[in-house]
Amino acid sequence: MKIPHSIPLASLIIALLLSCAAAEAGRRPRTGTPKPQPKVEAASLEKKVHALINRERKKHGLPLLEWNDALAVIARRHSRDMAARGYFSHTSPEGRDFLYRYEQGRYRCEVAVGRTIHQGAENIAQNNLFDSMTIVNGVASYDWNSEDEIAETTVAGWMKSTGHRKNILTPHWGREGIGVAITPEGKVYITQNFC
């Protein structure tokens, strides 16, 4: 290896040692205490998402949405179905949408705006109990999300999406139900139904 004359040999050796030390430090396990898993309950998360939705509506001068138990049951069923069968869509694998789910739940939504009758709307999200996992010596440690963080990132994601944002800020919706399902692998499915 030819060493340029402008770099003293001692400086080159020190630079090589520092770069090797930095590379080794990047491979070392984190030494801090792992973050404990926070308690995340579906029912509590549903209410937190609902509160954040109403905060967004209030910011835009819109009336708050009432919580509706029948819509929440419909939303929970869809979230549980997505979690159990491993899909993420407004449409089930059989091709059934939220209107079918409203019908199955014996829920009728008819909101008249002028000459148009609106029959509801739906938002869905898939979040996670943790952002990352690190395995050191066969022991896994997780970067857990709290209930508040899951609720906040879900609503923030919806507000950045044109269609989801439109549903949230539609003035004629007066009720909503939120349904959450959590898988053993840490996926969090969230469905929001409107009327």
Tab-separated table of C-alpha atoms in Angstrom:
chain	number	residue	atom	x	y	z
A	1	MET	CA	0.000	0.000	0.000
A	2	LYS	CA	1.422	3.366	-0.972
A	3	ILE	CA	0.957	6.070	1.652
A	4	PRO	CA	0.576	9.644	0.397
A	5	HIS	CA	3.435	11.856	1.548
A	6	SER	CA	1.077	14.516	2.887
A	7	ILE	CA	-0.381	12.218	5.608
A	8	PRO	CA	1.989	11.323	8.452
A	9	LEU	CA	2.078	7.586	9.187
A	10	ALA	CA	1.079	8.108	12.847
A	11	SER	CA	-2.059	10.032	11.776
A	12	LEU	CA	-3.011	7.265	9.346
A	13	ILE	CA	-2.642	4.579	12.034
A	14	ILE	CA	-4.755	6.598	14.487
A	15	ALA	CA	-7.458	7.126	11.839
A	16	LEU	CA	-7.518	3.381	11.092
A	17	LEU	CA	-7.760	2.531	14.795
A	18	LEU	CA	-10.596	5.026	15.295
A	19	SER	CA	-12.547	3.670	12.322
A	20	CYS	CA	-12.100	0.081	13.605
A	21	ALA	CA	-13.247	1.139	17.085
A	22	ALA	CA	-16.286	2.902	15.624
A	23	ALA	CA	-17.214	-0.163	13.574
A	24	GLU	CA	-16.855	-2.404	16.647
A	25	ALA	CA	-18.970	-0.017	18.754
A	26	GLY	CA	-21.726	-0.244	16.126
A	27	ARG	CA	-21.811	-4.032	16.577
A	28	ARG	CA	-21.959	-3.963	20.374
A	29	PRO	CA	-25.334	-4.526	22.037
A	30	ARG	CA	-27.093	-1.604	23.627
A	31	THR	CA	-26.231	-1.373	27.296
A	32	GLY	CA	-29.337	0.425	28.599
A	33	THR	CA	-32.258	-1.199	30.349
A	34	PRO	CA	-34.800	-2.519	27.825
A	35	LYS	CA	-37.995	-0.502	27.647
A	36	PRO	CA	-40.752	-2.466	29.435
A	37	GLN	CA	-43.823	-3.427	27.427
A	38	PRO	CA	-46.606	-0.915	28.107
A	39	LYS	CA	-50.146	-2.078	28.658
A	40	VAL	CA	-52.203	-1.697	25.471
A	41	GLU	CA	-55.875	-2.585	25.711
A	42	ALA	CA	-58.159	-2.578	22.682
A	43	ALA	CA	-61.100	-0.825	24.408
A	44	SER	CA	-58.907	1.915	25.847
A	45	LEU	CA	-57.124	2.428	22.510
A	46	GLU	CA	-60.494	2.734	20.749
A	47	LYS	CA	-61.509	5.578	23.066
A	48	LYS	CA	-58.159	7.351	22.634
A	49	VAL	CA	-58.480	7.243	18.844
A	50	HIS	CA	-62.046	8.568	19.168
A	51	ALA	CA	-60.862	11.483	21.346
A	52	LEU	CA	-58.101	12.361	18.862
A	53	ILE	CA	-60.569	12.271	15.960
A	54	ASN	CA	-62.782	14.737	17.798
A	55	ARG	CA	-59.752	16.933	18.519
A	56	GLU	CA	-59.112	17.083	14.752
A	57	ARG	CA	-62.754	17.910	14.036
A	58	LYS	CA	-62.764	20.620	16.695
A	59	LYS	CA	-59.600	22.169	15.170
A	60	HIS	CA	-61.508	22.452	11.883
A	61	GLY	CA	-64.648	23.929	13.451
A	62	LEU	CA	-66.709	20.749	12.948
A	63	PRO	CA	-69.181	19.193	15.363
A	64	LEU	CA	-67.786	16.351	17.474
A	65	LEU	CA	-68.667	12.771	16.593
A	66	GLU	CA	-70.752	10.808	19.079
A	67	TRP	CA	-69.521	7.353	20.044
A	68	ASN	CA	-71.856	4.695	18.647
A	69	ASP	CA	-71.745	1.188	20.159
A	70	ALA	CA	-73.329	-0.498	17.124
A	71	LEU	CA	-70.729	1.015	14.772
A	72	ALA	CA	-67.972	0.019	17.221
A	73	VAL	CA	-69.159	-3.611	17.147
A	74	ILE	CA	-69.101	-3.567	13.326
A	75	ALA	CA	-65.633	-1.975	13.349
A	76	ARG	CA	-64.311	-4.537	15.880
A	77	ARG	CA	-65.588	-7.417	13.761
A	78	HIS	CA	-63.753	-6.099	10.714
A	79	SER	CA	-60.514	-5.508	12.642
A	80	ARG	CA	-60.717	-9.003	14.154
A	81	ASP	CA	-61.386	-10.532	10.742
A	82	MET	CA	-58.356	-8.777	9.206
A	83	ALA	CA	-56.193	-9.858	12.153
A	84	ALA	CA	-57.386	-13.471	12.099
A	85	ARG	CA	-57.102	-13.937	8.335
A	86	GLY	CA	-54.038	-11.775	7.743
A	87	TYR	CA	-55.345	-9.258	5.231
A	88	PHE	CA	-55.586	-5.464	5.282
A	89	SER	CA	-58.368	-4.031	3.147
A	90	HIS	CA	-61.747	-2.340	3.200
A	91	THR	CA	-62.949	-5.354	1.246
A	92	SER	CA	-62.907	-8.858	2.719
A	93	PRO	CA	-61.371	-11.722	0.712
A	94	GLU	CA	-64.954	-12.552	-0.343
A	95	GLY	CA	-65.373	-9.043	-1.783
A	96	ARG	CA	-67.614	-7.663	0.983
A	97	ASP	CA	-67.306	-4.001	1.952
A	98	PHE	CA	-68.409	-1.884	4.907
A	99	LEU	CA	-71.989	-1.616	3.587
A	100	TYR	CA	-72.287	-5.410	3.816
A	101	ARG	CA	-70.867	-5.260	7.350
A	102	TYR	CA	-73.384	-2.556	8.320
A	103	GLU	CA	-76.171	-4.764	6.974
A	104	GLN	CA	-74.865	-7.817	8.866
A	105	GLY	CA	-74.710	-5.699	12.027
A	106	ARG	CA	-78.301	-4.581	11.431
A	107	TYR	CA	-77.130	-0.989	11.242
A	108	ARG	CA	-78.760	1.387	8.808
A	109	CYS	CA	-77.036	4.646	7.971
A	110	GLU	CA	-78.900	7.220	5.930
A	111	VAL	CA	-77.639	10.779	6.118
A	112	ALA	CA	-79.400	13.124	3.711
A	113	VAL	CA	-77.378	15.992	2.283
A	114	GLY	CA	-79.532	17.774	-0.248
A	115	ARG	CA	-80.847	15.096	-2.598
A	116	THR	CA	-78.031	12.666	-1.784
A	117	ILE	CA	-78.275	9.912	0.829
A	118	HIS	CA	-74.929	8.955	2.388
A	119	GLN	CA	-74.727	5.450	3.840
A	120	GLY	CA	-71.516	5.727	5.855
A	121	ALA	CA	-67.773	5.515	5.446
A	122	GLU	CA	-64.816	3.579	6.768
A	123	ASN	CA	-61.157	4.157	7.603
A	124	ILE	CA	-58.700	1.379	8.430
A	125	ALA	CA	-55.147	1.378	9.781
A	126	GLN	CA	-52.533	-1.188	10.663
A	127	ASN	CA	-50.128	-0.165	13.418
A	128	ASN	CA	-47.742	-2.101	15.691
A	129	LEU	CA	-47.104	-2.698	19.381
A	130	PHE	CA	-43.393	-2.142	18.704
A	131	ASP	CA	-41.277	-0.331	16.115
A	132	SER	CA	-38.246	-2.591	16.194
A	133	MET	CA	-36.802	-5.696	17.838
A	134	THR	CA	-33.166	-6.396	18.655
A	135	ILE	CA	-31.861	-9.865	19.509
A	136	VAL	CA	-28.659	-10.046	21.559
A	137	ASN	CA	-27.382	-13.428	22.742
A	138	GLY	CA	-30.774	-14.945	21.933
A	139	VAL	CA	-32.678	-12.388	24.026
A	140	ALA	CA	-35.131	-10.099	22.245
A	141	SER	CA	-35.688	-6.512	23.303
A	142	TYR	CA	-38.380	-4.319	21.778
A	143	ASP	CA	-38.873	-0.648	21.045
A	144	TRP	CA	-42.429	-0.637	22.396
A	145	ASN	CA	-45.169	1.861	21.504
A	146	SER	CA	-47.505	3.103	24.197
A	147	GLU	CA	-51.271	3.236	23.766
A	148	ASP	CA	-51.005	7.003	23.321
A	149	GLU	CA	-48.294	6.633	20.648
A	150	ILE	CA	-50.351	4.078	18.710
A	151	ALA	CA	-53.437	6.308	18.830
A	152	GLU	CA	-51.484	9.417	17.820
A	153	THR	CA	-49.613	7.803	14.910
A	154	THR	CA	-52.818	6.194	13.631
A	155	VAL	CA	-54.767	9.459	13.550
A	156	ALA	CA	-51.749	11.383	12.199
A	157	GLY	CA	-51.466	8.817	9.387
A	158	TRP	CA	-55.143	9.162	8.549
A	159	MET	CA	-54.877	12.959	8.531
A	160	LYS	CA	-51.985	12.743	6.008
A	161	SER	CA	-54.054	10.552	3.675
A	162	THR	CA	-56.500	12.405	1.437
A	163	GLY	CA	-59.333	9.857	1.571
A	164	HIS	CA	-59.057	9.126	5.296
A	165	ARG	CA	-58.801	12.828	6.122
A	166	LYS	CA	-61.891	13.532	4.029
A	167	ASN	CA	-63.877	10.933	5.985
A	168	ILE	CA	-62.734	12.377	9.318
A	169	LEU	CA	-63.563	15.959	8.304
A	170	THR	CA	-66.864	15.251	6.534
A	171	PRO	CA	-69.291	17.687	8.216
A	172	HIS	CA	-72.415	15.527	7.916
A	173	TRP	CA	-71.076	12.554	9.885
A	174	GLY	CA	-72.419	12.635	13.429
A	175	ARG	CA	-71.442	9.232	14.829
A	176	GLU	CA	-68.516	6.867	14.750
A	177	GLY	CA	-67.377	3.538	16.117
A	178	ILE	CA	-63.764	2.428	16.466
A	179	GLY	CA	-62.734	-1.238	16.580
A	180	VAL	CA	-59.283	-2.537	17.525
A	181	ALA	CA	-57.790	-6.039	17.255
A	182	ILE	CA	-54.270	-6.937	18.396
A	183	THR	CA	-52.467	-10.034	17.096
A	184	PRO	CA	-50.038	-12.174	19.127
A	185	GLU	CA	-47.265	-10.935	16.779
A	186	GLY	CA	-47.936	-7.322	17.786
A	187	LYS	CA	-49.931	-6.019	14.828
A	188	VAL	CA	-52.717	-3.595	15.704
A	189	TYR	CA	-55.681	-3.415	13.303
A	190	ILE	CA	-57.944	-0.387	13.644
A	191	THR	CA	-61.252	0.186	11.875
A	192	GLN	CA	-63.268	3.402	12.057
A	193	ASN	CA	-66.870	3.436	10.835
A	194	PHE	CA	-68.923	6.592	10.305
A	195	CYS	CA	-72.554	7.549	9.977
